[in-house]
mmCIF file of C-alpha atoms and ligand atoms in Angstrom:
data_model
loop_
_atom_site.group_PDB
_atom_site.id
_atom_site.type_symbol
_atom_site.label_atom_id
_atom_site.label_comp_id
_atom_site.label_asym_id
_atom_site.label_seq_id
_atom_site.Cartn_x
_atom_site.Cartn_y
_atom_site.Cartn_z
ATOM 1 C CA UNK L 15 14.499 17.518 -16.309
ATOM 2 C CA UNK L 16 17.074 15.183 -14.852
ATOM 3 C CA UNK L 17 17.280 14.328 -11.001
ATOM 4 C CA UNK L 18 20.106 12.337 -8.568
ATOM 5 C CA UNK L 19 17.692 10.124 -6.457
ATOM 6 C CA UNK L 20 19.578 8.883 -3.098
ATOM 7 C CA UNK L 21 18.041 6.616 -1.079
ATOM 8 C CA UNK L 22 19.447 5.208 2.567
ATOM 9 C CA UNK L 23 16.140 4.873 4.849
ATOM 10 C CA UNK L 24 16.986 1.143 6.064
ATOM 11 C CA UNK L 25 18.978 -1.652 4.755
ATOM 12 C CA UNK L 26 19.484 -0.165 0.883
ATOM 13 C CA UNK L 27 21.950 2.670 -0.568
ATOM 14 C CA UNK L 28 20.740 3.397 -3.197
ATOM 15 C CA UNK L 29 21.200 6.176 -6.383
ATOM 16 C CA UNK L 30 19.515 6.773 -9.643
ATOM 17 C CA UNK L 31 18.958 9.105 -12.325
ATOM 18 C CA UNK L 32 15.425 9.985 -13.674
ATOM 19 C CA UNK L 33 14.044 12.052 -15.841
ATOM 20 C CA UNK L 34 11.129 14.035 -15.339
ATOM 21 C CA UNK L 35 8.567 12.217 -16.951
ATOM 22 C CA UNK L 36 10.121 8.807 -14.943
ATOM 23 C CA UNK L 37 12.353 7.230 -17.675
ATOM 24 C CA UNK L 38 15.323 5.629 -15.687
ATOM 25 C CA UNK L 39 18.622 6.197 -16.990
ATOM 26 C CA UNK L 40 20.329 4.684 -14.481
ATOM 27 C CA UNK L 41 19.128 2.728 -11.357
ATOM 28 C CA UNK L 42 22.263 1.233 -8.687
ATOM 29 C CA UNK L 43 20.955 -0.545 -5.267
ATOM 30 C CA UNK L 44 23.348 -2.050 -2.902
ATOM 31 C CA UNK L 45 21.745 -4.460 -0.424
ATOM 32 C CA UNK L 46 22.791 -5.200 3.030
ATOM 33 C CA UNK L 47 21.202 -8.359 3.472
ATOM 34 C CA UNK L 48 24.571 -10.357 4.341
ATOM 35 C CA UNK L 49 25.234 -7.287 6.692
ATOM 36 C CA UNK L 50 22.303 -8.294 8.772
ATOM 37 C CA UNK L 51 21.415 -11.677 7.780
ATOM 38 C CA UNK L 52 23.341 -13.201 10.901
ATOM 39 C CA UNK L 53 21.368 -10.802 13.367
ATOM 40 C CA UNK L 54 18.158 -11.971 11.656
ATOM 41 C CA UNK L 55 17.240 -8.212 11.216
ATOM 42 C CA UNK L 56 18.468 -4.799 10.627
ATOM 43 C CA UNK L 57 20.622 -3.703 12.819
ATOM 44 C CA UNK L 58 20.801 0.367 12.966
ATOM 45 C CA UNK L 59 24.080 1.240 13.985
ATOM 46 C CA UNK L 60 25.440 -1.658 10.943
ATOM 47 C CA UNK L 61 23.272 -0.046 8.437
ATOM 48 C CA UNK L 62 24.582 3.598 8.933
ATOM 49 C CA UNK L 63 28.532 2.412 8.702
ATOM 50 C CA UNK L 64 27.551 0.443 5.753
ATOM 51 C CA UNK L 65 25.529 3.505 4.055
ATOM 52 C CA UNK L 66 28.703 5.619 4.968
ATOM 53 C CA UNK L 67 31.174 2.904 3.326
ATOM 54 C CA UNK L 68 28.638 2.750 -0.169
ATOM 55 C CA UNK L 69 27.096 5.868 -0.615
ATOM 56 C CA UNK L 70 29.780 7.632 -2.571
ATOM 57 C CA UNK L 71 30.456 4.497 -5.154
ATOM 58 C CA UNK L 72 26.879 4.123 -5.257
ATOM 59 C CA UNK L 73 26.337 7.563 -6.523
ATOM 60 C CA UNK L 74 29.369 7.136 -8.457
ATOM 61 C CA UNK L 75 28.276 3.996 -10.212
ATOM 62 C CA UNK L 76 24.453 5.494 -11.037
ATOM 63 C CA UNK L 77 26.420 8.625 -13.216
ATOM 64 C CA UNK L 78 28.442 6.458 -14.826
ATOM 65 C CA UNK L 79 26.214 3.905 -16.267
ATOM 66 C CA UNK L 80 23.749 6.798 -16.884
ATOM 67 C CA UNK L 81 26.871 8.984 -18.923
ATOM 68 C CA UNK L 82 25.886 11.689 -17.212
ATOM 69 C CA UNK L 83 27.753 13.931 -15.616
ATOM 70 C CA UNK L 84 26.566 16.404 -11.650
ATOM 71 C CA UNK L 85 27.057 19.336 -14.300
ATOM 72 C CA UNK L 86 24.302 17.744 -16.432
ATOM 73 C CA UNK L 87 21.635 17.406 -13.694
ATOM 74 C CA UNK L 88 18.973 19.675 -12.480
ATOM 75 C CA UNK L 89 18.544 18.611 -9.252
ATOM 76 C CA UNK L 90 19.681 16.186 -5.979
ATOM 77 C CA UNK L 91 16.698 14.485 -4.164
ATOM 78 C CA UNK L 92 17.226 12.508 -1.283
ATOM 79 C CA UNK L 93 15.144 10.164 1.511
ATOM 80 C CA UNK L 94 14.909 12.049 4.423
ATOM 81 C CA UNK L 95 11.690 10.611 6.309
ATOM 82 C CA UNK L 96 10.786 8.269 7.440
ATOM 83 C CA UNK L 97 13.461 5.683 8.115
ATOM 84 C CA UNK L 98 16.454 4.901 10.929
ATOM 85 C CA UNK L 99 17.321 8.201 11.795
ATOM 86 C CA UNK L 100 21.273 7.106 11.477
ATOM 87 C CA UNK L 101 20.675 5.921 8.121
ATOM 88 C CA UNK L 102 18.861 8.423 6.589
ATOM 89 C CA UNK L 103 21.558 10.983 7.923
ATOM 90 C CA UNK L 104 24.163 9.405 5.863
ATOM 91 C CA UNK L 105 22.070 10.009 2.549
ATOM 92 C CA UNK L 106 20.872 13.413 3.751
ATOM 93 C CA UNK L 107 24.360 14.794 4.174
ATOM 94 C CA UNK L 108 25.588 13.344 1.165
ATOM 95 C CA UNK L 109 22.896 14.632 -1.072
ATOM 96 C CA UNK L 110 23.778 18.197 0.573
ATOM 97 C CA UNK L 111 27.478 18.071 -0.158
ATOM 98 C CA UNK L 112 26.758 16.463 -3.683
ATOM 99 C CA UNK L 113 23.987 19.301 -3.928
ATOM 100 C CA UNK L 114 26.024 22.325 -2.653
ATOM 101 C CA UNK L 115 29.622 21.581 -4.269
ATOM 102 C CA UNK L 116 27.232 21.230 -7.727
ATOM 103 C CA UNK L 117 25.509 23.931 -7.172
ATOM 104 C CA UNK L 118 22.650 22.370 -7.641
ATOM 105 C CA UNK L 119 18.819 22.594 -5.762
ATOM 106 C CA UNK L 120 18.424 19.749 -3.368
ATOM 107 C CA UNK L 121 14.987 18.267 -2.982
ATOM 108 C CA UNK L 122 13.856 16.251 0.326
ATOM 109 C CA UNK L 123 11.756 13.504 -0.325
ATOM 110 C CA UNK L 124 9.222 11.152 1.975
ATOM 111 C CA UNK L 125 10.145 7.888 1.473
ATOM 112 C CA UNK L 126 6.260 7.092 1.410
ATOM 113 C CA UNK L 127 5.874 9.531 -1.189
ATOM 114 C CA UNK L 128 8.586 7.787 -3.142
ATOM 115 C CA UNK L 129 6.684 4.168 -2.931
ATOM 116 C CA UNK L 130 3.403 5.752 -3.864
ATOM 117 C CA UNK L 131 4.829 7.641 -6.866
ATOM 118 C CA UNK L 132 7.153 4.084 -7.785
ATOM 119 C CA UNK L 133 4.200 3.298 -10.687
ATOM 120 C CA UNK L 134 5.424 5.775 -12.718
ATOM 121 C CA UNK L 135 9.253 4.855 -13.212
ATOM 122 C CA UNK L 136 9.329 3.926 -16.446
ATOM 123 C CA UNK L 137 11.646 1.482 -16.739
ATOM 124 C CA UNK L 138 10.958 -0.220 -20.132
ATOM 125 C CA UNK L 139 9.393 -3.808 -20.538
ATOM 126 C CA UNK L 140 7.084 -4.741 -17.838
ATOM 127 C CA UNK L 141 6.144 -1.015 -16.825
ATOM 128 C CA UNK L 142 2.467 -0.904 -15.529
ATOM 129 C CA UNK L 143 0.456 1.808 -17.444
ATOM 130 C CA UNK L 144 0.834 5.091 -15.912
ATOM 131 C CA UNK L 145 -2.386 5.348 -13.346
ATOM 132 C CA UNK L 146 -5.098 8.466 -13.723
ATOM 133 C CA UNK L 147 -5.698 10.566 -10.723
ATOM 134 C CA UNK L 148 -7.299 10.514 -8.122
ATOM 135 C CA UNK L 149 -6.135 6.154 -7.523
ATOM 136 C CA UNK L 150 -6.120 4.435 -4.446
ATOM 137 C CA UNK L 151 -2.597 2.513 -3.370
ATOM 138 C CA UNK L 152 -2.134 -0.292 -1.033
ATOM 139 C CA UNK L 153 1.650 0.629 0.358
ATOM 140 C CA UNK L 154 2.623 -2.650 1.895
ATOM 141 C CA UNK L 155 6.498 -2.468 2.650
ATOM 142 C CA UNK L 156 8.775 -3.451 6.126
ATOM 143 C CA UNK L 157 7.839 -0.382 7.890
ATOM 144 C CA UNK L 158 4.716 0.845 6.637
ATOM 145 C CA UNK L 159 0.830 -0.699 6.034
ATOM 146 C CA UNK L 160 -1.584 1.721 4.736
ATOM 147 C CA UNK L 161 -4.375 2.384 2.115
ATOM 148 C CA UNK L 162 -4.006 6.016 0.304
ATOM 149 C CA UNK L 163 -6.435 8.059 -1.697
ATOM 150 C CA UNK L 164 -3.809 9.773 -3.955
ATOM 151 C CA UNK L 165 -5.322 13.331 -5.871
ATOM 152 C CA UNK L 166 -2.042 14.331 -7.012
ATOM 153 C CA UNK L 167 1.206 13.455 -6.817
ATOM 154 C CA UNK L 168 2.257 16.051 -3.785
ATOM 155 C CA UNK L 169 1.924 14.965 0.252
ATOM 156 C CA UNK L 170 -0.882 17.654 0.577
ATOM 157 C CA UNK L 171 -3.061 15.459 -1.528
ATOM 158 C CA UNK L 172 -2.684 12.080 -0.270
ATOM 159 C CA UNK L 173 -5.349 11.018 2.372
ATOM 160 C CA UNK L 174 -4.430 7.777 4.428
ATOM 161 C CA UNK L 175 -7.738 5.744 4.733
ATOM 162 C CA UNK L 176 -6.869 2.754 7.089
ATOM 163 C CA UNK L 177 -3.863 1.899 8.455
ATOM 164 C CA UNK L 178 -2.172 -0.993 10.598
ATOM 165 C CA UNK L 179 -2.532 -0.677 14.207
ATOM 166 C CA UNK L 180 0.325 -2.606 15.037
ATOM 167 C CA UNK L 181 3.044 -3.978 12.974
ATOM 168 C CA UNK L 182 3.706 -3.578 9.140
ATOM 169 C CA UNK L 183 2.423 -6.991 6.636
ATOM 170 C CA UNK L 184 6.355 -7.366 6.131
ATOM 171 C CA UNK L 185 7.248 -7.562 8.979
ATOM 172 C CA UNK L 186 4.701 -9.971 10.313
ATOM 173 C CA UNK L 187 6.454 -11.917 6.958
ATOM 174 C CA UNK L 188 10.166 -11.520 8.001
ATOM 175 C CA UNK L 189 8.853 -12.749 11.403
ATOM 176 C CA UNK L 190 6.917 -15.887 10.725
ATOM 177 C CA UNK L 191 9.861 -16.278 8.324
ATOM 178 C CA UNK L 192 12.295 -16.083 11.244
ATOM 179 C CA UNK L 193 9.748 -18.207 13.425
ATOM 180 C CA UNK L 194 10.152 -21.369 10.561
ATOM 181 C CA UNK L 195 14.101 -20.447 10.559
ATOM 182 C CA UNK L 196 14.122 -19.535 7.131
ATOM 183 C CA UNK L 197 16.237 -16.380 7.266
ATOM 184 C CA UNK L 198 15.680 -12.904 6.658
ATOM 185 C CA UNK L 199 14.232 -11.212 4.801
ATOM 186 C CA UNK L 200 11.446 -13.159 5.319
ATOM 187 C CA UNK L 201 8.824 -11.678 2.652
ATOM 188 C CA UNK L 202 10.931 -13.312 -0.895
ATOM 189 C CA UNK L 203 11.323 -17.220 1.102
ATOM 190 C CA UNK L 204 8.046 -17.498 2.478
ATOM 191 C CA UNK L 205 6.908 -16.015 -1.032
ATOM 192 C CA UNK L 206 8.737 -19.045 -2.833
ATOM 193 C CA UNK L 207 7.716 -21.536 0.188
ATOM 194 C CA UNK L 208 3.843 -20.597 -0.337
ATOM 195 C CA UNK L 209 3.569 -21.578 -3.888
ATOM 196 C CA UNK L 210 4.602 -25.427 -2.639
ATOM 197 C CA UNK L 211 2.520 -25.182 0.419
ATOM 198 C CA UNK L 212 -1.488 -26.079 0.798
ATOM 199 C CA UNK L 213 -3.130 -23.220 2.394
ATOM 200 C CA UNK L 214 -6.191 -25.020 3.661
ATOM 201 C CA UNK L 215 -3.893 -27.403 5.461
ATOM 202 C CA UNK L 216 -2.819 -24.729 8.817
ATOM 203 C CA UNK L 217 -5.493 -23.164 9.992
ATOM 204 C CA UNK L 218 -5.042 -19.399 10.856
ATOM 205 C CA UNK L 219 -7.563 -16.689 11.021
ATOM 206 C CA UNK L 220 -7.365 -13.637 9.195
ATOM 207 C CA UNK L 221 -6.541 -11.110 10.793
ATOM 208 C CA UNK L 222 -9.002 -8.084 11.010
ATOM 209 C CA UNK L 223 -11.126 -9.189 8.551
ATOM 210 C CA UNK L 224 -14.277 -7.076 8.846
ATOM 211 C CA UNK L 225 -15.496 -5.387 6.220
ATOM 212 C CA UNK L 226 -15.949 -1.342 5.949
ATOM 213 C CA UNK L 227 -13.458 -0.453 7.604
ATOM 214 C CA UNK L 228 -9.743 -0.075 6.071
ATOM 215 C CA UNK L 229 -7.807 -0.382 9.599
ATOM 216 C CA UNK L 230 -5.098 -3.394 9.735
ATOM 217 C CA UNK L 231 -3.433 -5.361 12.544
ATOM 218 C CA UNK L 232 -0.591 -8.278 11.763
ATOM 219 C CA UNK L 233 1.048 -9.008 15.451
ATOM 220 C CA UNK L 234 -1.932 -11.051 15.639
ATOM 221 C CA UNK L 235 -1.739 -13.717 13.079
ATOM 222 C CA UNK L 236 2.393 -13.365 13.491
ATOM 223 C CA UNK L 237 1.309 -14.546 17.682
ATOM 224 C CA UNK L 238 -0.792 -17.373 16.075
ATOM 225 C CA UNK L 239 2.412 -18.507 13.693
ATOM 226 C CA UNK L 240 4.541 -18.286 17.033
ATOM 227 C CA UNK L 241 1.939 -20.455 19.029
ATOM 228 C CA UNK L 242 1.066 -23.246 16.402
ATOM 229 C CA UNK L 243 5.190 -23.167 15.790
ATOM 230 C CA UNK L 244 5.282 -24.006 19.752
ATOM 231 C CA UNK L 245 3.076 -26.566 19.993
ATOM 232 C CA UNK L 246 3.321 -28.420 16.417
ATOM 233 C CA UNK L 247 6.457 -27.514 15.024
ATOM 234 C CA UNK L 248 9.190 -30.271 16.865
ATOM 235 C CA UNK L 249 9.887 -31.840 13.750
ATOM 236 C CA UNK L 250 8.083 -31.242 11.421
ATOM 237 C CA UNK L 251 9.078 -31.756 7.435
ATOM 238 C CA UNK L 252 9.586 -29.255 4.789
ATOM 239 C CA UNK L 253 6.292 -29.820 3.432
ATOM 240 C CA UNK L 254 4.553 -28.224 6.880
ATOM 241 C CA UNK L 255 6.735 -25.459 6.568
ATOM 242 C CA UNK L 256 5.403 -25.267 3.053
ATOM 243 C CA UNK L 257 2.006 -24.989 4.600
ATOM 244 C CA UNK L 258 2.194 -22.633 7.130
ATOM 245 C CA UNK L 259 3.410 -19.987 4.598
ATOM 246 C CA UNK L 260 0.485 -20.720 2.767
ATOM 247 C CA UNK L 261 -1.710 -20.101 4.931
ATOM 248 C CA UNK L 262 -0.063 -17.333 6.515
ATOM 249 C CA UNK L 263 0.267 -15.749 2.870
ATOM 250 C CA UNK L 264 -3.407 -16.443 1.656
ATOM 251 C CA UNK L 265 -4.953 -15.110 4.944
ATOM 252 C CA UNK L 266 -2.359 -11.840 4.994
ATOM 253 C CA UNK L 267 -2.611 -11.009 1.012
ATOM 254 C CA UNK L 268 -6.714 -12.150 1.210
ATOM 255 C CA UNK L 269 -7.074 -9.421 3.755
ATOM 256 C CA UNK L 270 -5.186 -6.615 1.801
ATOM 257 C CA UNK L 271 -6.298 -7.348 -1.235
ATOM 258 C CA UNK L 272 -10.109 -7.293 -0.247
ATOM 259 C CA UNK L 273 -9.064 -3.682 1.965
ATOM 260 C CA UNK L 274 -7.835 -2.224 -1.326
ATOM 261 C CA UNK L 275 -10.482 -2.859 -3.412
ATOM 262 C CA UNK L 276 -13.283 -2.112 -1.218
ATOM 263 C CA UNK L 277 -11.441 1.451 -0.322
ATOM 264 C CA UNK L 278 -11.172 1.672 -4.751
ATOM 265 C CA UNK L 279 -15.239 1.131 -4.557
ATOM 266 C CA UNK L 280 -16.304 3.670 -1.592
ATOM 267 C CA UNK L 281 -14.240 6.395 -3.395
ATOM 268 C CA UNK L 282 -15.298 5.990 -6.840
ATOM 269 C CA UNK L 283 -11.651 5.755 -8.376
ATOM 270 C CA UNK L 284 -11.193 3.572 -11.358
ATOM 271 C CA UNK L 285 -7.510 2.533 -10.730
ATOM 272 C CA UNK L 286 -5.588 0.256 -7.965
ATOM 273 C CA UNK L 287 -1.974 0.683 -7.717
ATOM 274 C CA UNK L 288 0.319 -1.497 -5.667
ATOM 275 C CA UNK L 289 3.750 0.282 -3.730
ATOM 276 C CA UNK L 290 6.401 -1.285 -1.371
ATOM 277 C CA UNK L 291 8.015 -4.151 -0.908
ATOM 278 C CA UNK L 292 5.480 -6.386 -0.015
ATOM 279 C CA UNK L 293 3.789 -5.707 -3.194
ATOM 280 C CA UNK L 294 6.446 -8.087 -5.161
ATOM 281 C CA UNK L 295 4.598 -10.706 -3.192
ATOM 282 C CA UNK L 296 3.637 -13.117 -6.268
ATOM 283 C CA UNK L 297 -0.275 -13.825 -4.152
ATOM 284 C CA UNK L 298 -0.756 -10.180 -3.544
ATOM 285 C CA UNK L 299 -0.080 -9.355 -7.110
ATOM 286 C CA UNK L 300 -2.696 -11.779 -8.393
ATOM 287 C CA UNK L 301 -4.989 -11.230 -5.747
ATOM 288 C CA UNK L 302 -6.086 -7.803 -6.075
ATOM 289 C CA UNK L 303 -5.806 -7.937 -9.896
ATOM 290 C CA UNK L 304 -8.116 -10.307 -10.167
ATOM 291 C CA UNK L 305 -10.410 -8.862 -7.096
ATOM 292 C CA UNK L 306 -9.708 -5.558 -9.588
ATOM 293 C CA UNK L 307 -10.702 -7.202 -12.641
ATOM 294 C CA UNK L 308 -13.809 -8.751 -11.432
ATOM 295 C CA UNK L 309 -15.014 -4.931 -10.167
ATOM 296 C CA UNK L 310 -14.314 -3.465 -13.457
ATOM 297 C CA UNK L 311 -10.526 -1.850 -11.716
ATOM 298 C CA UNK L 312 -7.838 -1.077 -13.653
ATOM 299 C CA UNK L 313 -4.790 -2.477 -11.180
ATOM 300 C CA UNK L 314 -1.394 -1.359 -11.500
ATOM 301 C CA UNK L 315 1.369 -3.275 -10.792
ATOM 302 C CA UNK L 316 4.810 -1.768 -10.839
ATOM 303 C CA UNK L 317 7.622 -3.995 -11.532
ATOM 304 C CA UNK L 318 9.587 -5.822 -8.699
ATOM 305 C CA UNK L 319 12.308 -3.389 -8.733
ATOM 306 C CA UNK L 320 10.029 -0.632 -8.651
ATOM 307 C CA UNK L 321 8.050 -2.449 -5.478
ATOM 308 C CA UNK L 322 11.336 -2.700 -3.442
ATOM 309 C CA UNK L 323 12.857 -0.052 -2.034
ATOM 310 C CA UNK L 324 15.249 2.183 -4.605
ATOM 311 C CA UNK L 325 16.185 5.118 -5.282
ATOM 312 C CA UNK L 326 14.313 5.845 -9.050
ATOM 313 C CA UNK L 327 11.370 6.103 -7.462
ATOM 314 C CA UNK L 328 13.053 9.012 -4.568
ATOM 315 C CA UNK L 329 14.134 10.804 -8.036
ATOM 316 C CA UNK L 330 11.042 10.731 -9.794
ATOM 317 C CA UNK L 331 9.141 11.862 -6.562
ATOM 318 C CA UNK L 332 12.332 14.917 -6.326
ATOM 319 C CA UNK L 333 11.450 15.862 -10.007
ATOM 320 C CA UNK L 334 7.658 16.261 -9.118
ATOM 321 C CA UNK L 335 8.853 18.709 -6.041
ATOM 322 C CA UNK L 336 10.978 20.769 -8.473
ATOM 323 C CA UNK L 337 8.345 21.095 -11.051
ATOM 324 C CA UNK L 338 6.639 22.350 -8.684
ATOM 325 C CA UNK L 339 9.530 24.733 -7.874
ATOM 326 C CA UNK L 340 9.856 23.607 -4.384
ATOM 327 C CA UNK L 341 13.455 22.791 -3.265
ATOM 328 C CA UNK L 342 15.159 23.008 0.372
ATOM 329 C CA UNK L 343 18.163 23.859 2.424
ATOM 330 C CA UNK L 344 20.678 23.423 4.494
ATOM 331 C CA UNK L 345 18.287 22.943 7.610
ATOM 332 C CA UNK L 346 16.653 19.455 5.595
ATOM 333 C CA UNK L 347 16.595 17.259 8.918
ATOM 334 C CA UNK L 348 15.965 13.429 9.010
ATOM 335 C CA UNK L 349 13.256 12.137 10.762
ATOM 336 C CA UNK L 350 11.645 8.797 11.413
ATOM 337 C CA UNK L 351 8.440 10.043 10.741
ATOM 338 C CA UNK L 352 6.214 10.273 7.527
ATOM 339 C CA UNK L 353 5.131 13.715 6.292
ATOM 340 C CA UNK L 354 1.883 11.644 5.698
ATOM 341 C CA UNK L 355 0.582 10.947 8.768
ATOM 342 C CA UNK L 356 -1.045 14.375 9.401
ATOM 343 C CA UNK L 357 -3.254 13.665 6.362
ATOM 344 C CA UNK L 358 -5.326 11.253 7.696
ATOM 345 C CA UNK L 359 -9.460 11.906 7.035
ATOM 346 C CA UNK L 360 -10.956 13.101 9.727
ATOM 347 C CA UNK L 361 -13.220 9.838 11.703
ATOM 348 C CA UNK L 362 -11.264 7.337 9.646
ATOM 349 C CA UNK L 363 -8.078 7.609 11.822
ATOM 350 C CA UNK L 364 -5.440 5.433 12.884
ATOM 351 C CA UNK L 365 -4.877 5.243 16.929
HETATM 352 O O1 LIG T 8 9.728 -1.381 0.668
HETATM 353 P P1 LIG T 8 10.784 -2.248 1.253
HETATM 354 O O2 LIG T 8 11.881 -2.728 0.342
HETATM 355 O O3 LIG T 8 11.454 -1.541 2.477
HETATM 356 C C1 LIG T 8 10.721 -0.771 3.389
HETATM 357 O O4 LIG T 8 10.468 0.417 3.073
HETATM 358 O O5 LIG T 8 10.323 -1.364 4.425
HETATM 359 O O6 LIG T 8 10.027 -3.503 1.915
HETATM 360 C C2 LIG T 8 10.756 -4.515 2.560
HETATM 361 C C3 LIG T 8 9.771 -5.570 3.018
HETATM 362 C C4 LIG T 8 10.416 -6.666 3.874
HETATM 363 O O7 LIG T 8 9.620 -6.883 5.016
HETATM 364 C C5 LIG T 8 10.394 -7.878 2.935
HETATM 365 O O8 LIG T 8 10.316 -9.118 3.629
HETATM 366 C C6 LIG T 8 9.138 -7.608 2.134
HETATM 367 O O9 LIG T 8 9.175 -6.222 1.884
HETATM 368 N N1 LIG T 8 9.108 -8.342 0.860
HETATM 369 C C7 LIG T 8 8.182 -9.280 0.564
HETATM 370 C C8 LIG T 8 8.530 -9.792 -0.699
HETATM 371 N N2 LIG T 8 9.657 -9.152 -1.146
HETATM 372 C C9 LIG T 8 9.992 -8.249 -0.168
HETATM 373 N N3 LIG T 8 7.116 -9.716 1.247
HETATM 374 C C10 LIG T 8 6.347 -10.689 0.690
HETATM 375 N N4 LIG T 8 6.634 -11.241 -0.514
HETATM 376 C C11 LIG T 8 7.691 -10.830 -1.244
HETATM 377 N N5 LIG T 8 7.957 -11.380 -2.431
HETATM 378 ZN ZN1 LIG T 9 10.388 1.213 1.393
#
């Protein structure tokens, strides 16, 4: 099987082409960072008319360097949830004309879904070994914060176990980030900053760090950043800067990293996987696979490329719908909201 991933949720157009058991023949992202740099975030309305500009040469470019023609493939799968509504449109309308002038089924796919499933992409060197079901995965990303019990690699058996209450780990990054005026996005500079910086130098509690229970909050320690920037921060050197990312890093990754594990242990899983953007954080990787190693966990670590968002990972999750011979229509809406949220276990709930 061979699948046309799009991808458009937020500040990425993206296409690929995948085949069914994940190998990536071709994988194209084009990034709107200097779009939105200036505003210091995404701006909606920029990031449809950019999607609407780059779409088409995106999809263009991933068939080309794959040497495969629409003829070839068996199917178009596309973001449509969650995400900015605008921006998700412009990949959801594509994939239908791409889909219906091809004659070809089109597949909707849940972005979350996509991040979840990103582990098995296999991209060549530095591929993480495919994980066994059931695993548990920490999906850290922009928009989304949340610890999974995946059964099978279908919405209907994916349980959320904790969730933020507030706002997502990257964005309490890209904010603390904008709070040092280091630019956005926040998550790679504050990444790089951290390794210079000396955690035990800022003090800053972690934030919801009780144990047994896999709920999340980040405004909190983001307010703490803002206040210790307010009083301390007229000028200070590069070297504090260095320190509050540190610190701000250690107590964020410290806290997911100890979630993830503990959630592995209560449901007797033997494998950890790591999804979304904030999981090419260099701490978080080596956090929970050493928190992992030291329980006897396998932890599996997709690749950067695979972490971020892109659109292999929207294919690979499309070619699991069709072999399971679903497909959809011409009435595929966008939405802003995840298809998982309804599966949340019963007690353990977010909100
Ligand atoms: O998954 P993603 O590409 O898009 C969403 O679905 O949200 O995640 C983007 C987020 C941003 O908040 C970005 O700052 C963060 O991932 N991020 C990082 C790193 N690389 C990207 N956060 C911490 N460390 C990184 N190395
Ligand atoms: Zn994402």
């Amino acid at each position: 099987m061979l699948v046309l991933g799009i991808e458009s949720s937020c500040d990425e157009t993206a296409a690929a082409l995948v085949e069914g058991d994940g190998r990536v023949r071709s994988d194209v992202v084009h990034s709107q960072v200097s779009v939105h740099a200036p505003y210091g975030g995404v701006v909606p309305e920029l990031a449809s008319r950019d999607h609407l500009r780059n779409v088409g040469p995106v999809v263009s470019a991933a068939l080309d360097r794959a040497g495969v023609r629409l003829a070839d493939v068996d199917g178009v799968a596309v973001t449509h949830r969650p995400g900015l509504v605008g921006a998700l449109l412009v990949g959801v309308q594509a994939a239908k004309g791409i889909a219906w002038a091809a004659g070809k089924p089109l597949v909707g796919v849940d972005h979350l879904m996509g991040h979840l499933l990103s582990v098995f992409v296999r991209r060549g060197a530095g591929d993480a070994e495919p994980p066994r079901f059931p695993f548990v995965c920490l999906l850290v990303s922009g928009g989304h914060t949340a610890i999974y019990r995946v059964d099978a690699p279908a919405p209907d058996s994916v349980t959320e176990l904790g969730a933020t209450r507030d706002d997502a780990a990257g964005e309490a990054f890209d904010k603390v980030a904008k709070l040092l005026g280091l630019g956005y996005p926040g998550g790679p500079v504050v990444d790089r900053l951290a390794a210079g910086g000396v955690a035990s130098r800022v003090k800053l509690s972690p934030p919801m760090a009780a144990r047994g229970s896999f709920e999340m909050s980040f405004s909190g320690i983001k307010t703490q950043v803002a206040q210790l920037v307010a009083r301390e921060g007229a000028g200070k050197d590069a070297q504090w800067v260095a320190d509050v990312c540190a610190s701000f890093q250690a107590a964020v990754t410290g806290v997911l990293a100890r979630k993830v594990i503990e959630a592995a242990e209560r449901e007797g899983v033997g494998d950890v996987v790591l999804g979304g953007g904030v999981a090419a954080n260099a701490e978080l990787r080596r956090r929970v696979s050493e928190a992992g190693a030291a329980r006897g966990l396998r932890v599996l670590v997709p690749p950067v490329a695979s972490c971020t968002d892109n659109a292999a990972m929207i294919a690979y999750a499309g070619c699991e719908r069709l072999a399971r011979g679903e497909h959809d229509g011409w009435d595929l809406v966008a939405t802003s909201r995840t298809v998982l949220e309804r599966r949340t276990r019963k007690g353990g709930g977010r909100r």
